């Protein structure tokens, strides 16, 4: 058969595939067409490098297949399908009879105690949990029986984002290339993902879709900035708006845009819990098969867990990153996480429609949007397009998607799961264990609460204003403690069989053999140093977030390595070291004014700020040398700890507890040497639940205090403006809801009272004012503002500390209310 010779010229293609093609054709012509088609679709076996966006699996004909979607460095998209992975976990040898036919092998993995484990195979991933639960109910220990199937595939190969693919590439349907059963290896890979932001608009009841706006750039720089408008009236559409007659038509066009744009990342603001959720409801209502992925498959949305949780969306071959979640998981703090507020703060612009219309007839924003849709299509479409654009531009400005991909490359988690610190720790730790042929215990699902855990040390502040104060800070204290004392779950287990161990202050023991967690940190520390030296803030921040998560993970009951003794060993050593630091500075003749976890505040004793700054730089060298000697003598360890001279406050104000005489912890303000900037910690100016007026007054009062300027006249002027109503726009409170409104029963705080009076859906962050009728939402306030409340609860508290430092009293400064009132 000569066409078989032709097919044989294709390098190493799958013979089984060929036989299936031939058997499915009638006659020579069909076989020849199949042969030429395969020749055109198969590329010679070679190496490719790319980045994995999504790891999942499919069960086909009773067998699981790993699916890895991603993008190559050359820009092409790919799908890896691996049929060879078998779902499995491990058990103690004592479970041999209970496991029965599921046993695959012995001696492949060992427990922390060095005991050989049995490998248990199951047919599909869903078979593992019931078998695991049955074995555990019988008293047998299981190991790694909770690890997700697709993630285990990557863990076993230590593939973290970047991947090298060696195999045949075939033309795909939905992806550019498809690889069946290739060889995969870890690789370094940085890609520029293609990102589409979108936003939908609905009527107030969310039961009618009005528009879908999309925004993004293609690889060649072409801009997608369009909006689909559902309109049955044949109205003329503004530029960049496309009219469709029905919701179904809108969904169909949106799916087509998604396919043509071929986004790696879908994003938006509250895009999972609102936009995608609503689109899924519309699709169900109009009986439309909503296909947004790179291959056919229904979008899956996991609803939020708990009141403050966020949903998670799975779209085949694409990842969904919500803008709000990216901010929070990247530790970007905002007073208000609404799109308008964040856009104003980050970009200097906001939405094109306010919360109230010009004629003040639509206090509800959604009703205003509907009114604009009905009467002003140009403004409506501009509003929809702006929302999509702002969402993407905020993320680009803060480089949050770049950060998510950098964290993915560090942890092995897909970019949409990098905030899962326990899963990230699992990936790294299990990968390291497997190199040692060790398996970790399964997560104990019955564990519900954490054991007693201690925090960091805090010294009581010496209240008052202090000149030229050094602030010394331990560089990455908890990670450095882990490295110095070999604090590690495996090292802790090994210490039970050893005599010469490292004993921490809480009595916890660790082997002196190199631990897994310290070794992980040994790799991460130089990575961060290199990133900082290169000016790569994204990489540096990604490493910092990961390293700082390790302590918290060990103290979390849902972590497989949870152990309060280990977590307390870290904090206990931190407290001991801070106490030793205080004693060291005092032995050098300096006064320690305050200390908190990893920082110590020391009065330099110098009147000249320049001299104080120079001495602070040199003092840490002596300190670190003495600390190294101390740790070697007391514990027999090599110090990985380093105290740094962080800054000099030319003036430092340590506040007292409000209404008391002792110093307030984590609450101070200081002017930094070489700058006019004042740094506030724990003060009202940095807290979301204080009004903007209180923050402005506090900031200005401290500026005058530190500069030696007069404060009484300033405060009197502010009070006059306040009473005149000129500052009313600064009297808004912002407070987040901690639980559903209905859950507030016995103690109902003001922001909840305001929400309960409203017919609008409760927002996550409530904006309200205090009126003579009580708390009311800003957009629905009807009663006059309660000015006495603001005077006593906002102005007085922030002014008193500064006035007391100057020997003044608040009532003295502002005088009798009747004398300064303007009406």
PDB file of N, CA, C and O in Angstrom, residues 409-442:
ATOM      1  N   UNK A 409       4.755  31.632  38.085  1.00  0.00           N
ATOM      2  CA  UNK A 409       6.046  31.032  37.739  1.00  0.00           C
ATOM      3  C   UNK A 409       6.833  30.618  38.976  1.00  0.00           C
ATOM      4  O   UNK A 409       7.681  29.726  38.907  1.00  0.00           O
ATOM      5  N   UNK A 410       6.555  31.241  40.113  1.00  0.00           N
ATOM      6  CA  UNK A 410       7.240  30.887  41.355  1.00  0.00           C
ATOM      7  C   UNK A 410       6.598  29.695  42.044  1.00  0.00           C
ATOM      8  O   UNK A 410       7.285  28.850  42.615  1.00  0.00           O
ATOM      9  N   UNK A 411       5.272  29.646  42.024  1.00  0.00           N
ATOM     10  CA  UNK A 411       4.547  28.691  42.857  1.00  0.00           C
ATOM     11  C   UNK A 411       4.012  27.476  42.112  1.00  0.00           C
ATOM     12  O   UNK A 411       3.696  26.469  42.740  1.00  0.00           O
ATOM     13  N   UNK A 412       3.892  27.573  40.776  1.00  0.00           N
ATOM     14  CA  UNK A 412       3.278  26.495  40.027  1.00  0.00           C
ATOM     15  C   UNK A 412       1.775  26.608  39.942  1.00  0.00           C
ATOM     16  O   UNK A 412       1.145  25.871  39.182  1.00  0.00           O
ATOM     17  N   UNK A 413       1.176  27.490  40.721  1.00  0.00           N
ATOM     18  CA  UNK A 413      -0.266  27.704  40.647  1.00  0.00           C
ATOM     19  C   UNK A 413      -0.619  28.431  39.347  1.00  0.00           C
ATOM     20  O   UNK A 413       0.113  29.332  38.931  1.00  0.00           O
ATOM     21  N   UNK A 414      -1.732  28.081  38.703  1.00  0.00           N
ATOM     22  CA  UNK A 414      -2.173  28.878  37.552  1.00  0.00           C
ATOM     23  C   UNK A 414      -2.389  30.328  37.987  1.00  0.00           C
ATOM     24  O   UNK A 414      -2.650  30.596  39.169  1.00  0.00           O
ATOM     25  N   UNK A 415      -2.289  31.279  37.072  1.00  0.00           N
ATOM     26  CA  UNK A 415      -2.413  32.696  37.459  1.00  0.00           C
ATOM     27  C   UNK A 415      -3.702  33.033  38.185  1.00  0.00           C
ATOM     28  O   UNK A 415      -3.735  33.996  38.954  1.00  0.00           O
ATOM     29  N   UNK A 416      -4.765  32.268  37.974  1.00  0.00           N
ATOM     30  CA  UNK A 416      -6.017  32.571  38.664  1.00  0.00           C
ATOM     31  C   UNK A 416      -6.110  31.925  40.042  1.00  0.00           C
ATOM     32  O   UNK A 416      -7.128  32.052  40.720  1.00  0.00           O
ATOM     33  N   UNK A 417      -5.028  31.233  40.479  1.00  0.00           N
ATOM     34  CA  UNK A 417      -5.046  30.618  41.817  1.00  0.00           C
ATOM     35  C   UNK A 417      -3.823  30.984  42.640  1.00  0.00           C
ATOM     36  O   UNK A 417      -3.535  30.347  43.653  1.00  0.00           O
ATOM     37  N   UNK A 418      -3.082  32.009  42.229  1.00  0.00           N
ATOM     38  CA  UNK A 418      -1.857  32.345  42.960  1.00  0.00           C
ATOM     39  C   UNK A 418      -2.145  32.878  44.360  1.00  0.00           C
ATOM     40  O   UNK A 418      -1.266  32.858  45.228  1.00  0.00           O
ATOM     41  N   UNK A 419      -3.369  33.358  44.603  1.00  0.00           N
ATOM     42  CA  UNK A 419      -3.698  33.849  45.935  1.00  0.00           C
ATOM     43  C   UNK A 419      -3.937  32.715  46.922  1.00  0.00           C
ATOM     44  O   UNK A 419      -4.023  32.961  48.128  1.00  0.00           O
ATOM     45  N   UNK A 420      -4.013  31.493  46.430  1.00  0.00           N
ATOM     46  CA  UNK A 420      -4.207  30.330  47.300  1.00  0.00           C
ATOM     47  C   UNK A 420      -2.863  29.963  47.930  1.00  0.00           C
ATOM     48  O   UNK A 420      -2.106  29.158  47.385  1.00  0.00           O
ATOM     49  N   UNK A 421      -2.553  30.575  49.065  1.00  0.00           N
ATOM     50  CA  UNK A 421      -1.220  30.424  49.659  1.00  0.00           C
ATOM     51  C   UNK A 421      -0.950  29.000  50.116  1.00  0.00           C
ATOM     52  O   UNK A 421       0.182  28.515  50.006  1.00  0.00           O
ATOM     53  N   UNK A 422      -1.960  28.306  50.625  1.00  0.00           N
ATOM     54  CA  UNK A 422      -1.751  26.926  51.083  1.00  0.00           C
ATOM     55  C   UNK A 422      -1.484  26.014  49.896  1.00  0.00           C
ATOM     56  O   UNK A 422      -0.578  25.175  49.929  1.00  0.00           O
ATOM     57  N   UNK A 423      -2.251  26.171  48.819  1.00  0.00           N
ATOM     58  CA  UNK A 423      -2.020  25.358  47.631  1.00  0.00           C
ATOM     59  C   UNK A 423      -0.662  25.663  47.012  1.00  0.00           C
ATOM     60  O   UNK A 423       0.022  24.767  46.513  1.00  0.00           O
ATOM     61  N   UNK A 424      -0.252  26.927  47.051  1.00  0.00           N
ATOM     62  CA  UNK A 424       1.072  27.307  46.533  1.00  0.00           C
ATOM     63  C   UNK A 424       2.176  26.641  47.349  1.00  0.00           C
ATOM     64  O   UNK A 424       3.144  26.103  46.798  1.00  0.00           O
ATOM     65  N   UNK A 425       2.035  26.673  48.664  1.00  0.00           N
ATOM     66  CA  UNK A 425       3.009  26.021  49.539  1.00  0.00           C
ATOM     67  C   UNK A 425       3.049  24.519  49.255  1.00  0.00           C
ATOM     68  O   UNK A 425       4.120  23.912  49.192  1.00  0.00           O
ATOM     69  N   UNK A 426       1.880  23.934  49.098  1.00  0.00           N
ATOM     70  CA  UNK A 426       1.780  22.502  48.788  1.00  0.00           C
ATOM     71  C   UNK A 426       2.586  22.153  47.543  1.00  0.00           C
ATOM     72  O   UNK A 426       3.327  21.172  47.515  1.00  0.00           O
ATOM     73  N   UNK A 427       2.382  22.938  46.478  1.00  0.00           N
ATOM     74  CA  UNK A 427       3.055  22.643  45.215  1.00  0.00           C
ATOM     75  C   UNK A 427       4.558  22.610  45.416  1.00  0.00           C
ATOM     76  O   UNK A 427       5.234  21.653  45.011  1.00  0.00           O
ATOM     77  N   UNK A 428       5.102  23.631  46.046  1.00  0.00           N
ATOM     78  CA  UNK A 428       6.549  23.728  46.214  1.00  0.00           C
ATOM     79  C   UNK A 428       7.081  22.663  47.165  1.00  0.00           C
ATOM     80  O   UNK A 428       8.105  22.027  46.901  1.00  0.00           O
ATOM     81  N   UNK A 429       6.385  22.466  48.269  1.00  0.00           N
ATOM     82  CA  UNK A 429       6.885  21.526  49.275  1.00  0.00           C
ATOM     83  C   UNK A 429       6.778  20.084  48.784  1.00  0.00           C
ATOM     84  O   UNK A 429       7.702  19.285  48.954  1.00  0.00           O
ATOM     85  N   UNK A 430       5.647  19.746  48.157  1.00  0.00           N
ATOM     86  CA  UNK A 430       5.480  18.376  47.658  1.00  0.00           C
ATOM     87  C   UNK A 430       6.471  18.079  46.535  1.00  0.00           C
ATOM     88  O   UNK A 430       6.999  16.958  46.449  1.00  0.00           O
ATOM     89  N   UNK A 431       6.732  19.055  45.676  1.00  0.00           N
ATOM     90  CA  UNK A 431       7.723  18.855  44.617  1.00  0.00           C
ATOM     91  C   UNK A 431       9.086  18.524  45.218  1.00  0.00           C
ATOM     92  O   UNK A 431       9.791  17.629  44.740  1.00  0.00           O
ATOM     93  N   UNK A 432       9.454  19.248  46.287  1.00  0.00           N
ATOM     94  CA  UNK A 432      10.741  18.991  46.931  1.00  0.00           C
ATOM     95  C   UNK A 432      10.744  17.634  47.637  1.00  0.00           C
ATOM     96  O   UNK A 432      11.747  16.913  47.608  1.00  0.00           O
ATOM     97  N   UNK A 433       9.634  17.273  48.263  1.00  0.00           N
ATOM     98  CA  UNK A 433       9.552  15.979  48.930  1.00  0.00           C
ATOM     99  C   UNK A 433       9.695  14.827  47.946  1.00  0.00           C
ATOM    100  O   UNK A 433      10.342  13.805  48.236  1.00  0.00           O
ATOM    101  N   UNK A 434       9.086  14.968  46.783  1.00  0.00           N
ATOM    102  CA  UNK A 434       9.117  13.875  45.808  1.00  0.00           C
ATOM    103  C   UNK A 434      10.531  13.610  45.314  1.00  0.00           C
ATOM    104  O   UNK A 434      10.862  12.481  44.952  1.00  0.00           O
ATOM    105  N   UNK A 435      11.352  14.659  45.297  1.00  0.00           N
ATOM    106  CA  UNK A 435      12.753  14.438  44.925  1.00  0.00           C
ATOM    107  C   UNK A 435      13.464  13.579  45.970  1.00  0.00           C
ATOM    108  O   UNK A 435      14.443  12.894  45.661  1.00  0.00           O
ATOM    109  N   UNK A 436      12.960  13.616  47.196  1.00  0.00           N
ATOM    110  CA  UNK A 436      13.515  12.799  48.268  1.00  0.00           C
ATOM    111  C   UNK A 436      12.776  11.478  48.417  1.00  0.00           C
ATOM    112  O   UNK A 436      13.016  10.725  49.365  1.00  0.00           O
ATOM    113  N   UNK A 437      11.821  11.219  47.507  1.00  0.00           N
ATOM    114  CA  UNK A 437      11.000  10.009  47.524  1.00  0.00           C
ATOM    115  C   UNK A 437      10.153   9.931  48.787  1.00  0.00           C
ATOM    116  O   UNK A 437       9.924   8.860  49.349  1.00  0.00           O
ATOM    117  N   UNK A 438       9.683  11.081  49.224  1.00  0.00           N
ATOM    118  CA  UNK A 438       8.828  11.156  50.402  1.00  0.00           C
ATOM    119  C   UNK A 438       7.433  11.629  50.003  1.00  0.00           C
ATOM    120  O   UNK A 438       7.271  12.378  49.047  1.00  0.00           O
ATOM    121  N   UNK A 439       6.439  11.174  50.751  1.00  0.00           N
ATOM    122  CA  UNK A 439       5.065  11.618  50.549  1.00  0.00           C
ATOM    123  C   UNK A 439       4.562  12.267  51.828  1.00  0.00           C
ATOM    124  O   UNK A 439       4.932  11.864  52.934  1.00  0.00           O
ATOM    125  N   UNK A 440       3.709  13.246  51.676  1.00  0.00           N
ATOM    126  CA  UNK A 440       3.200  13.998  52.821  1.00  0.00           C
ATOM    127  C   UNK A 440       1.829  13.495  53.236  1.00  0.00           C
ATOM    128  O   UNK A 440       1.082  12.930  52.422  1.00  0.00           O
ATOM    129  N   UNK A 441       1.450  13.688  54.494  1.00  0.00           N
ATOM    130  CA  UNK A 441       0.121  13.259  54.944  1.00  0.00           C
ATOM    131  C   UNK A 441      -0.987  13.992  54.203  1.00  0.00           C
ATOM    132  O   UNK A 441      -0.811  15.113  53.735  1.00  0.00           O
ATOM    133  N   UNK A 442      -2.142  13.341  54.109  1.00  0.00           N
ATOM    134  CA  UNK A 442      -3.316  14.003  53.547  1.00  0.00           C
ATOM    135  C   UNK A 442      -3.795  15.070  54.518  1.00  0.00           C
ATOM    136  O   UNK A 442      -3.513  15.034  55.712  1.00  0.00           O
TER     137      UNK A 442
END
